[in-house]
Tab-separated table of C-alpha atoms and ligand atoms in Angstrom:
chain	number	residue	atom	x	y	z
A	24	MET	CA	-104.980	-202.051	-19.711
A	25	THR	CA	-102.301	-199.924	-21.426
A	26	GLN	CA	-103.742	-196.577	-22.465
A	27	LEU	CA	-102.634	-194.061	-25.020
A	28	ILE	CA	-101.483	-190.891	-23.267
A	29	ASP	CA	-99.310	-188.256	-24.916
A	30	ARG	CA	-96.651	-185.903	-23.489
A	31	PHE	CA	-99.281	-183.283	-22.747
A	32	HIS	CA	-101.345	-185.724	-20.648
A	33	ARG	CA	-104.055	-185.992	-23.270
A	34	ARG	CA	-105.678	-189.435	-23.394
A	35	ILE	CA	-106.261	-190.641	-26.927
A	36	THR	CA	-109.631	-192.337	-27.157
A	37	TYR	CA	-110.729	-191.413	-30.650
A	38	LEU	CA	-109.459	-192.799	-33.953
A	39	ARG	CA	-110.476	-191.462	-37.325
A	40	VAL	CA	-109.905	-193.950	-40.094
A	41	SER	CA	-109.725	-192.992	-43.744
A	42	ILE	CA	-110.703	-196.105	-45.680
A	43	THR	CA	-110.098	-194.627	-49.124
A	44	ASP	CA	-108.554	-191.502	-50.651
A	45	ARG	CA	-110.993	-191.726	-53.589
A	46	CYS	CA	-114.200	-189.820	-53.973
A	47	ASP	CA	-117.070	-189.368	-56.398
A	48	LEU	CA	-116.943	-185.588	-55.775
A	49	ARG	CA	-114.166	-182.983	-55.990
A	50	CYS	CA	-115.135	-180.319	-53.453
A	51	LEU	CA	-113.232	-177.103	-54.128
A	52	TYR	CA	-111.782	-176.845	-50.626
A	53	CYS	CA	-110.759	-180.492	-50.439
A	54	MET	CA	-109.389	-181.587	-53.792
A	55	ALA	CA	-107.974	-180.277	-57.021
A	56	GLU	CA	-110.025	-181.082	-60.128
A	57	GLU	CA	-107.351	-183.442	-61.415
A	58	MET	CA	-106.313	-185.790	-58.650
A	59	THR	CA	-103.994	-188.772	-58.767
A	60	PHE	CA	-105.168	-191.409	-56.337
A	61	LEU	CA	-103.016	-194.001	-54.619
A	62	PRO	CA	-102.259	-197.312	-56.338
A	63	ARG	CA	-103.892	-200.339	-54.720
A	64	ALA	CA	-100.623	-201.850	-53.398
A	65	GLN	CA	-100.021	-198.733	-51.376
A	66	ILE	CA	-103.321	-198.740	-49.531
A	67	LEU	CA	-104.335	-200.852	-46.574
A	68	THR	CA	-106.518	-203.850	-47.298
A	69	LEU	CA	-109.832	-204.015	-45.439
A	70	GLU	CA	-108.350	-206.795	-43.313
A	71	GLU	CA	-105.394	-204.573	-42.380
A	72	ILE	CA	-107.729	-201.710	-41.472
A	73	TYR	CA	-109.672	-204.068	-39.211
A	74	THR	CA	-106.456	-205.350	-37.552
A	75	LEU	CA	-105.281	-201.804	-36.884
A	76	ALA	CA	-108.653	-200.650	-35.578
A	77	SER	CA	-108.781	-203.650	-33.212
A	78	ALA	CA	-105.278	-202.821	-31.934
A	79	PHE	CA	-106.397	-199.281	-31.101
A	80	VAL	CA	-109.506	-200.546	-29.346
A	81	ALA	CA	-107.313	-202.853	-27.239
A	82	LEU	CA	-105.368	-199.710	-26.267
A	83	GLY	CA	-108.405	-197.858	-24.977
A	84	VAL	CA	-109.835	-196.238	-28.092
A	85	GLU	CA	-113.589	-195.920	-27.527
A	86	LYS	CA	-114.715	-194.129	-30.618
A	87	ILE	CA	-113.955	-194.741	-34.289
A	88	ARG	CA	-115.037	-192.524	-37.139
A	89	ILE	CA	-114.920	-193.927	-40.665
A	90	THR	CA	-114.095	-191.311	-43.251
A	91	GLY	CA	-112.130	-190.763	-46.457
A	92	GLY	CA	-112.196	-189.667	-49.302
A	93	GLU	CA	-115.726	-190.898	-49.605
A	94	PRO	CA	-115.908	-194.040	-47.478
A	95	LEU	CA	-118.976	-195.425	-49.238
A	96	VAL	CA	-117.182	-195.634	-52.614
A	97	ARG	CA	-114.798	-198.316	-51.363
A	98	ARG	CA	-115.888	-201.824	-52.284
A	99	GLY	CA	-116.445	-203.819	-49.102
A	100	ALA	CA	-116.919	-200.691	-46.961
A	101	LEU	CA	-120.223	-201.902	-45.510
A	102	GLU	CA	-118.793	-205.319	-44.589
A	103	LEU	CA	-115.851	-203.617	-42.867
A	104	ILE	CA	-118.186	-201.299	-40.964
A	105	GLU	CA	-120.283	-204.296	-39.907
A	106	ARG	CA	-117.165	-205.962	-38.491
A	107	LEU	CA	-116.055	-202.791	-36.731
A	108	GLY	CA	-119.543	-202.524	-35.274
A	109	ARG	CA	-118.877	-205.741	-33.337
A	110	LEU	CA	-115.800	-204.306	-31.563
A	111	PRO	CA	-116.340	-203.098	-27.976
A	112	LEU	CA	-116.669	-199.420	-28.864
A	113	LYS	CA	-118.740	-196.705	-27.251
A	114	GLU	CA	-119.327	-195.220	-30.648
A	115	LEU	CA	-118.860	-196.007	-34.312
A	116	THR	CA	-119.540	-193.055	-36.591
A	117	LEU	CA	-119.252	-192.189	-40.265
A	118	THR	CA	-118.669	-189.049	-42.319
A	119	THR	CA	-120.064	-189.132	-45.844
A	120	ASN	CA	-120.928	-186.827	-48.710
A	121	GLY	CA	-124.359	-188.471	-48.814
A	122	MET	CA	-124.273	-189.400	-52.502
A	123	ARG	CA	-124.686	-193.126	-51.774
A	124	LEU	CA	-126.530	-192.866	-48.518
A	125	ALA	CA	-129.970	-193.652	-49.907
A	126	GLU	CA	-128.733	-197.196	-50.683
A	127	CYS	CA	-126.565	-197.661	-47.587
A	128	ALA	CA	-128.320	-195.948	-44.675
A	129	ARG	CA	-130.276	-198.910	-43.364
A	130	ARG	CA	-127.298	-201.286	-43.407
A	131	LEU	CA	-125.123	-198.702	-41.663
A	132	ALA	CA	-127.666	-198.258	-38.887
A	133	GLU	CA	-127.972	-202.021	-38.520
A	134	ALA	CA	-124.178	-202.287	-38.327
A	135	GLY	CA	-124.260	-200.200	-35.165
A	136	VAL	CA	-123.409	-196.760	-36.553
A	137	ARG	CA	-125.274	-194.443	-34.189
A	138	ARG	CA	-124.194	-191.037	-35.435
A	139	ILE	CA	-123.525	-189.945	-38.967
A	140	ASN	CA	-122.168	-186.704	-40.445
A	141	ILE	CA	-123.291	-185.641	-43.889
A	142	SER	CA	-121.607	-182.827	-45.801
A	143	LEU	CA	-123.980	-180.205	-47.168
A	144	ASP	CA	-122.555	-176.876	-48.310
A	145	SER	CA	-125.545	-175.443	-50.164
A	146	LEU	CA	-129.259	-175.966	-50.744
A	147	LYS	CA	-129.077	-174.511	-54.244
A	148	PRO	CA	-128.478	-177.201	-56.888
A	149	GLU	CA	-126.151	-175.150	-59.138
A	150	ARG	CA	-124.144	-173.837	-56.243
A	151	PHE	CA	-123.922	-177.285	-54.764
A	152	ARG	CA	-122.536	-178.522	-58.061
A	153	ARG	CA	-120.096	-175.619	-58.317
A	154	ILE	CA	-118.681	-176.296	-54.850
A	155	THR	CA	-118.568	-180.101	-55.166
A	156	ARG	CA	-117.875	-180.076	-58.941
A	157	PHE	CA	-119.933	-183.271	-59.557
A	158	GLY	CA	-122.455	-183.327	-56.747
A	159	GLU	CA	-126.182	-183.822	-57.243
A	160	LEU	CA	-128.022	-182.026	-54.483
A	161	GLU	CA	-131.189	-184.071	-55.001
A	162	ARG	CA	-129.326	-187.324	-54.366
A	163	VAL	CA	-127.813	-185.997	-51.153
A	164	LEU	CA	-131.199	-184.769	-49.954
A	165	CYS	CA	-132.640	-188.268	-50.605
A	166	GLY	CA	-129.674	-189.669	-48.672
A	167	ILE	CA	-130.452	-187.371	-45.750
A	168	ASP	CA	-134.067	-188.539	-45.716
A	169	ALA	CA	-132.986	-192.185	-45.912
A	170	ALA	CA	-130.700	-191.588	-42.931
A	171	ARG	CA	-133.587	-190.048	-40.974
A	172	GLU	CA	-135.737	-193.083	-41.701
A	173	ALA	CA	-132.956	-195.532	-40.832
A	174	GLY	CA	-133.079	-194.388	-37.217
A	175	PHE	CA	-129.610	-193.020	-36.415
A	176	ALA	CA	-129.502	-191.445	-32.967
A	177	LYS	CA	-127.916	-188.270	-34.359
A	178	ILE	CA	-127.424	-186.885	-37.833
A	179	LYS	CA	-125.228	-183.851	-38.256
A	180	LEU	CA	-124.709	-181.760	-41.359
A	181	ASN	CA	-121.221	-180.370	-42.039
A	182	CYS	CA	-120.844	-177.154	-43.965
A	183	VAL	CA	-117.534	-175.549	-44.954
A	184	VAL	CA	-118.308	-171.846	-45.180
A	185	MET	CA	-116.610	-169.778	-47.890
A	186	LYS	CA	-117.194	-166.106	-48.527
A	187	GLY	CA	-118.706	-165.586	-51.963
A	188	TYR	CA	-119.640	-169.247	-52.346
A	189	ASN	CA	-122.128	-170.077	-49.620
A	190	HIS	CA	-121.674	-167.684	-46.684
A	191	ASP	CA	-125.083	-166.125	-47.390
A	192	GLU	CA	-126.842	-169.474	-46.909
A	193	VAL	CA	-126.017	-170.166	-43.283
A	194	VAL	CA	-129.444	-169.094	-42.010
A	195	ASP	CA	-131.221	-171.243	-44.640
A	196	LEU	CA	-129.029	-174.211	-43.781
A	197	VAL	CA	-129.888	-173.935	-40.085
A	198	ARG	CA	-133.572	-173.597	-40.979
A	199	PHE	CA	-133.270	-176.777	-43.048
A	200	ALA	CA	-131.553	-178.563	-40.146
A	201	VAL	CA	-134.309	-177.444	-37.768
A	202	THR	CA	-137.056	-178.647	-40.131
A	203	LYS	CA	-135.426	-182.045	-40.486
A	204	GLY	CA	-134.489	-182.349	-36.796
A	205	LEU	CA	-130.722	-182.455	-37.459
A	206	ASP	CA	-127.625	-180.831	-35.979
A	207	ILE	CA	-125.320	-178.739	-38.127
A	208	SER	CA	-121.681	-177.673	-37.876
A	209	PHE	CA	-120.023	-174.828	-39.700
A	210	ILE	CA	-116.353	-175.358	-40.494
A	211	GLU	CA	-113.655	-172.821	-41.300
A	212	GLU	CA	-111.688	-173.970	-44.332
A	213	MET	CA	-108.325	-175.459	-43.433
A	214	PRO	CA	-105.205	-175.080	-45.579
A	215	LEU	CA	-104.646	-178.717	-46.480
A	216	GLY	CA	-103.115	-179.345	-49.904
A	217	MET	CA	-102.494	-176.798	-52.651
A	218	ILE	CA	-105.741	-175.557	-54.194
A	219	LYS	CA	-105.307	-173.431	-57.301
A	220	GLU	CA	-108.910	-172.454	-57.948
A	221	HIS	CA	-109.500	-170.126	-55.027
A	222	ASP	CA	-107.567	-168.028	-52.574
A	223	ARG	CA	-108.281	-169.445	-49.137
A	224	ALA	CA	-107.509	-166.233	-47.296
A	225	ALA	CA	-109.852	-164.303	-49.611
A	226	VAL	CA	-112.811	-166.636	-49.024
A	227	TYR	CA	-112.214	-166.932	-45.281
A	228	TYR	CA	-115.425	-166.413	-43.326
A	229	SER	CA	-114.934	-166.858	-39.604
A	230	SER	CA	-117.133	-168.852	-37.262
A	231	ASP	CA	-117.786	-165.627	-35.348
A	232	GLN	CA	-119.190	-164.049	-38.503
A	233	VAL	CA	-121.411	-167.082	-39.109
A	234	ARG	CA	-122.632	-166.926	-35.544
A	235	ALA	CA	-123.411	-163.224	-35.809
A	236	ASP	CA	-125.412	-163.910	-39.003
A	237	LEU	CA	-127.349	-166.704	-37.307
A	238	GLU	CA	-128.132	-164.564	-34.305
A	239	GLN	CA	-130.100	-162.234	-36.580
A	240	ALA	CA	-132.555	-165.099	-37.145
A	241	PHE	CA	-132.287	-167.447	-34.149
A	242	ARG	CA	-131.570	-167.361	-30.466
A	243	LEU	CA	-128.491	-169.469	-29.770
A	244	VAL	CA	-127.494	-170.547	-26.282
A	245	PRO	CA	-124.124	-172.142	-25.582
A	246	THR	CA	-124.237	-175.727	-24.371
A	247	ALA	CA	-121.637	-177.521	-22.318
A	248	GLU	CA	-122.196	-180.628	-24.451
A	249	ARG	CA	-119.141	-182.016	-26.202
A	250	THR	CA	-119.072	-184.863	-28.663
A	251	GLY	CA	-115.384	-185.559	-28.173
A	252	GLY	CA	-114.597	-183.245	-31.051
A	253	PRO	CA	-113.332	-179.712	-31.547
A	254	ALA	CA	-116.744	-178.152	-32.165
A	255	ARG	CA	-118.268	-175.602	-29.780
A	256	TYR	CA	-122.030	-176.120	-29.633
A	257	PHE	CA	-125.041	-173.883	-29.277
A	258	ARG	CA	-128.673	-174.880	-29.053
A	259	VAL	CA	-131.189	-173.164	-31.292
A	260	VAL	CA	-133.768	-172.098	-28.715
A	261	GLY	CA	-137.158	-173.753	-29.169
A	262	THR	CA	-135.764	-176.580	-31.344
A	263	ASP	CA	-133.818	-179.848	-31.012
A	264	THR	CA	-131.077	-178.548	-33.286
A	265	ARG	CA	-127.565	-177.834	-32.119
A	266	VAL	CA	-125.246	-175.636	-34.130
A	267	GLY	CA	-121.523	-176.368	-33.920
A	268	PHE	CA	-118.556	-174.260	-34.951
A	269	ILE	CA	-115.255	-175.812	-35.919
A	270	SER	CA	-112.801	-172.970	-35.940
A	271	PRO	CA	-109.181	-173.978	-36.449
A	272	HIS	CA	-108.203	-170.362	-37.183
A	273	SER	CA	-110.201	-168.277	-34.770
A	274	HIS	CA	-110.463	-170.692	-31.814
A	275	ASN	CA	-107.605	-173.113	-31.434
A	276	PHE	CA	-108.934	-176.466	-30.225
A	277	CYS	CA	-105.727	-178.398	-29.593
A	278	ALA	CA	-105.634	-178.408	-25.793
A	279	ASP	CA	-108.452	-180.964	-25.568
A	280	CYS	CA	-107.330	-183.074	-28.514
A	281	ASN	CA	-108.193	-186.722	-27.904
A	282	ARG	CA	-107.736	-188.020	-31.415
A	283	VAL	CA	-105.379	-189.465	-33.981
A	284	ARG	CA	-105.945	-190.325	-37.614
A	285	LEU	CA	-105.121	-193.358	-39.690
A	286	THR	CA	-104.633	-192.682	-43.380
A	287	VAL	CA	-105.548	-195.248	-45.986
A	288	GLU	CA	-101.801	-195.718	-46.596
A	289	GLY	CA	-101.464	-196.871	-43.001
A	290	ARG	CA	-99.784	-193.735	-41.701
A	291	LEU	CA	-100.808	-192.753	-38.206
A	292	LEU	CA	-101.152	-188.955	-38.187
A	293	LEU	CA	-100.725	-187.482	-34.764
A	294	CYS	CA	-102.110	-184.034	-35.655
A	295	LEU	CA	-104.324	-182.655	-38.410
A	296	GLY	CA	-102.053	-179.651	-38.849
A	297	ASN	CA	-98.588	-181.241	-38.672
A	298	GLU	CA	-96.744	-183.915	-40.615
A	299	HIS	CA	-95.765	-185.981	-37.542
A	300	SER	CA	-96.649	-189.555	-38.399
A	301	VAL	CA	-95.708	-193.187	-37.974
A	302	ASP	CA	-95.882	-195.793	-40.738
A	303	LEU	CA	-98.033	-198.546	-39.243
A	304	LYS	CA	-98.455	-200.329	-42.578
A	305	ARG	CA	-94.715	-201.013	-42.557
A	306	VAL	CA	-94.977	-202.569	-39.086
A	307	LEU	CA	-98.015	-204.641	-40.116
A	308	ARG	CA	-96.398	-205.955	-43.273
A	309	ARG	CA	-92.949	-206.557	-41.789
A	310	TYR	CA	-94.265	-208.431	-38.738
A	311	PRO	CA	-97.514	-210.061	-39.864
A	312	GLY	CA	-99.609	-211.340	-36.975
A	313	ASP	CA	-97.300	-209.754	-34.330
A	314	ALA	CA	-99.755	-207.865	-32.107
A	315	ASP	CA	-96.982	-206.818	-29.669
A	316	LYS	CA	-94.930	-205.073	-32.339
A	317	LEU	CA	-98.003	-203.200	-33.496
A	318	ARG	CA	-98.993	-202.198	-29.978
A	319	GLN	CA	-95.435	-200.968	-29.286
A	320	ALA	CA	-95.389	-198.869	-32.447
A	321	ILE	CA	-98.722	-197.261	-31.576
A	322	CYS	CA	-97.685	-196.540	-27.979
A	323	GLN	CA	-94.347	-195.059	-29.080
A	324	ALA	CA	-96.119	-192.794	-31.548
A	325	MET	CA	-97.704	-190.907	-28.637
A	326	ALA	CA	-94.299	-189.377	-27.883
A	327	ILE	CA	-94.402	-187.346	-31.099
A	328	LYS	CA	-97.957	-186.020	-30.925
A	329	PRO	CA	-97.456	-182.241	-31.288
A	330	GLU	CA	-98.905	-179.806	-28.810
A	331	ARG	CA	-100.903	-177.838	-31.377
A	332	HIS	CA	-101.335	-176.862	-35.015
A	333	HIS	CA	-100.316	-173.517	-36.542
A	334	PHE	CA	-102.486	-172.843	-39.572
A	335	ASP	CA	-101.866	-169.609	-41.468
A	336	LEU	CA	-104.145	-168.808	-44.398
A	337	ASN	CA	-101.764	-166.179	-45.724
A	338	GLU	CA	-98.915	-168.595	-46.184
A	339	ARG	CA	-98.541	-171.473	-48.568
A	340	PRO	CA	-99.989	-174.648	-47.041
A	341	ILE	CA	-97.372	-176.243	-44.839
A	342	LEU	CA	-99.162	-179.492	-45.519
A	343	LEU	CA	-99.221	-180.817	-49.015
A	344	ARG	CA	-101.614	-183.639	-48.264
A	345	HIS	CA	-105.230	-182.918	-49.083
A	346	MET	CA	-108.069	-183.509	-46.659
A	347	ASN	CA	-109.120	-186.639	-48.557
A	348	ALA	CA	-105.730	-188.173	-47.819
A	349	THR	CA	-105.923	-187.040	-44.219
A	350	GLY	CA	-109.249	-188.451	-43.163
A	351	GLY	CA	-111.120	-185.213	-42.463
B	13	LIG	N1	-116.301	-187.461	-48.216
B	13	LIG	C1	-116.841	-187.312	-46.927
B	13	LIG	C2	-117.487	-185.961	-46.743
B	13	LIG	O1	-117.291	-185.099	-47.581
B	13	LIG	O2	-118.184	-185.791	-45.740
B	13	LIG	C3	-115.848	-187.585	-45.817
B	13	LIG	C4	-114.466	-187.035	-45.983
B	13	LIG	S1	-114.338	-185.272	-45.978
B	13	LIG	C5	-112.609	-185.059	-46.196
B	13	LIG	C6	-114.682	-184.902	-44.286
B	13	LIG	C7	-115.033	-183.475	-43.976
B	13	LIG	O3	-113.911	-182.653	-44.208
B	13	LIG	C8	-116.161	-182.914	-44.817
B	13	LIG	O4	-117.169	-182.407	-43.971
B	13	LIG	C9	-115.519	-181.791	-45.591
B	13	LIG	O5	-116.417	-180.743	-45.782
B	13	LIG	C10	-114.362	-181.418	-44.711
B	13	LIG	N2	-113.244	-180.797	-45.430
B	13	LIG	C11	-112.606	-181.210	-46.543
B	13	LIG	N3	-111.603	-180.379	-46.885
B	13	LIG	C12	-111.592	-179.389	-45.957
B	13	LIG	C13	-110.788	-178.224	-45.745
B	13	LIG	N4	-109.784	-177.905	-46.567
B	13	LIG	N5	-111.078	-177.458	-44.679
B	13	LIG	C14	-112.095	-177.783	-43.817
B	13	LIG	N6	-112.878	-178.860	-43.962
B	13	LIG	C15	-112.644	-179.660	-45.019
B	14	LIG	FE1	-114.941	-185.913	-51.480
B	14	LIG	FE2	-115.571	-185.334	-48.961
B	14	LIG	FE3	-113.402	-184.236	-50.102
B	14	LIG	FE4	-115.794	-183.488	-50.923
B	14	LIG	S1	-114.942	-183.200	-48.875
B	14	LIG	S2	-114.052	-184.052	-52.251
B	14	LIG	S3	-116.942	-185.323	-50.732
B	14	LIG	S4	-113.696	-186.361	-49.662
């Protein structure tokens, strides 16, 4: 079987698929308050997303993560996920803001989603609303409980830490994760898209600082476990909870990169921190039904996967696309 291997001998086995750029929230670090979303003609249909995902699986991709925007706001998302769940994958996963999880959790689990990531930046309702602009903490907490009842093998919380917004809650968030039997990852904010409301360098709070804060309250031991992602994991001693740190600034994670991203416009992004991309929608629409052309385009794209990203919080974002358009 042809496999996807780039110039740096990294095998690409993981595809992240953004199925919509839209969202019911406007998290400060991800979106501006006023966003213009893509017109329908410009985005992939659900059928096109399925065709592309199948092509990647035929090329050795073993893991697909569905993301967005908020994937659960797209009409037909659950049907698409059910179809993807029938592909020969090792893992189908989803990242969600949790707002619609109470209604969807059971169907997602039945579709074969084994692991799910839920964003949770604060346990204080007003803060949660300030960071997400429209979020209702109570709804997300109900979503988390619904996910626990639905029987996913792993549920992980994702928290973007920002000084002055939520950095003082990291211990409480880990305590919450421990109580609920969940994992949790802390993420350093990445400079994707222009954000006017806050200065990213000023709110930067490094993973090392978070870890030092946590070590005042818990004993953390490093684990060798990897989930195929950039997080470094620690176990909270005496619990089932693992704490992950995703640190694009302080710990570059590019050397082990096994992933590419498909935007909802059908652009294949070869790196989170660079613009290198290939327009797969153009190939799909110009040569409908031609699996060879699609396969060729995907294989050729490997030649332009960059070696690493170079994020600098003190410079203007080199990337004008926001995380919602990227498939975070
Ligand atoms: N809407 C879903 C959610 O919020 O989980 C899925 C999409 S969201 C873009 C995926 C993840 O990216 C979330 O955990 C979010 O916190 C994170 N994210 C968004 N913008 C970010 C940024 N500028 N830096 C770091 N993480 C970011
Ligand atoms: Fe929406 Fe997720 Fe971005 Fe928040 S992080 S605005 S929930 S896409």
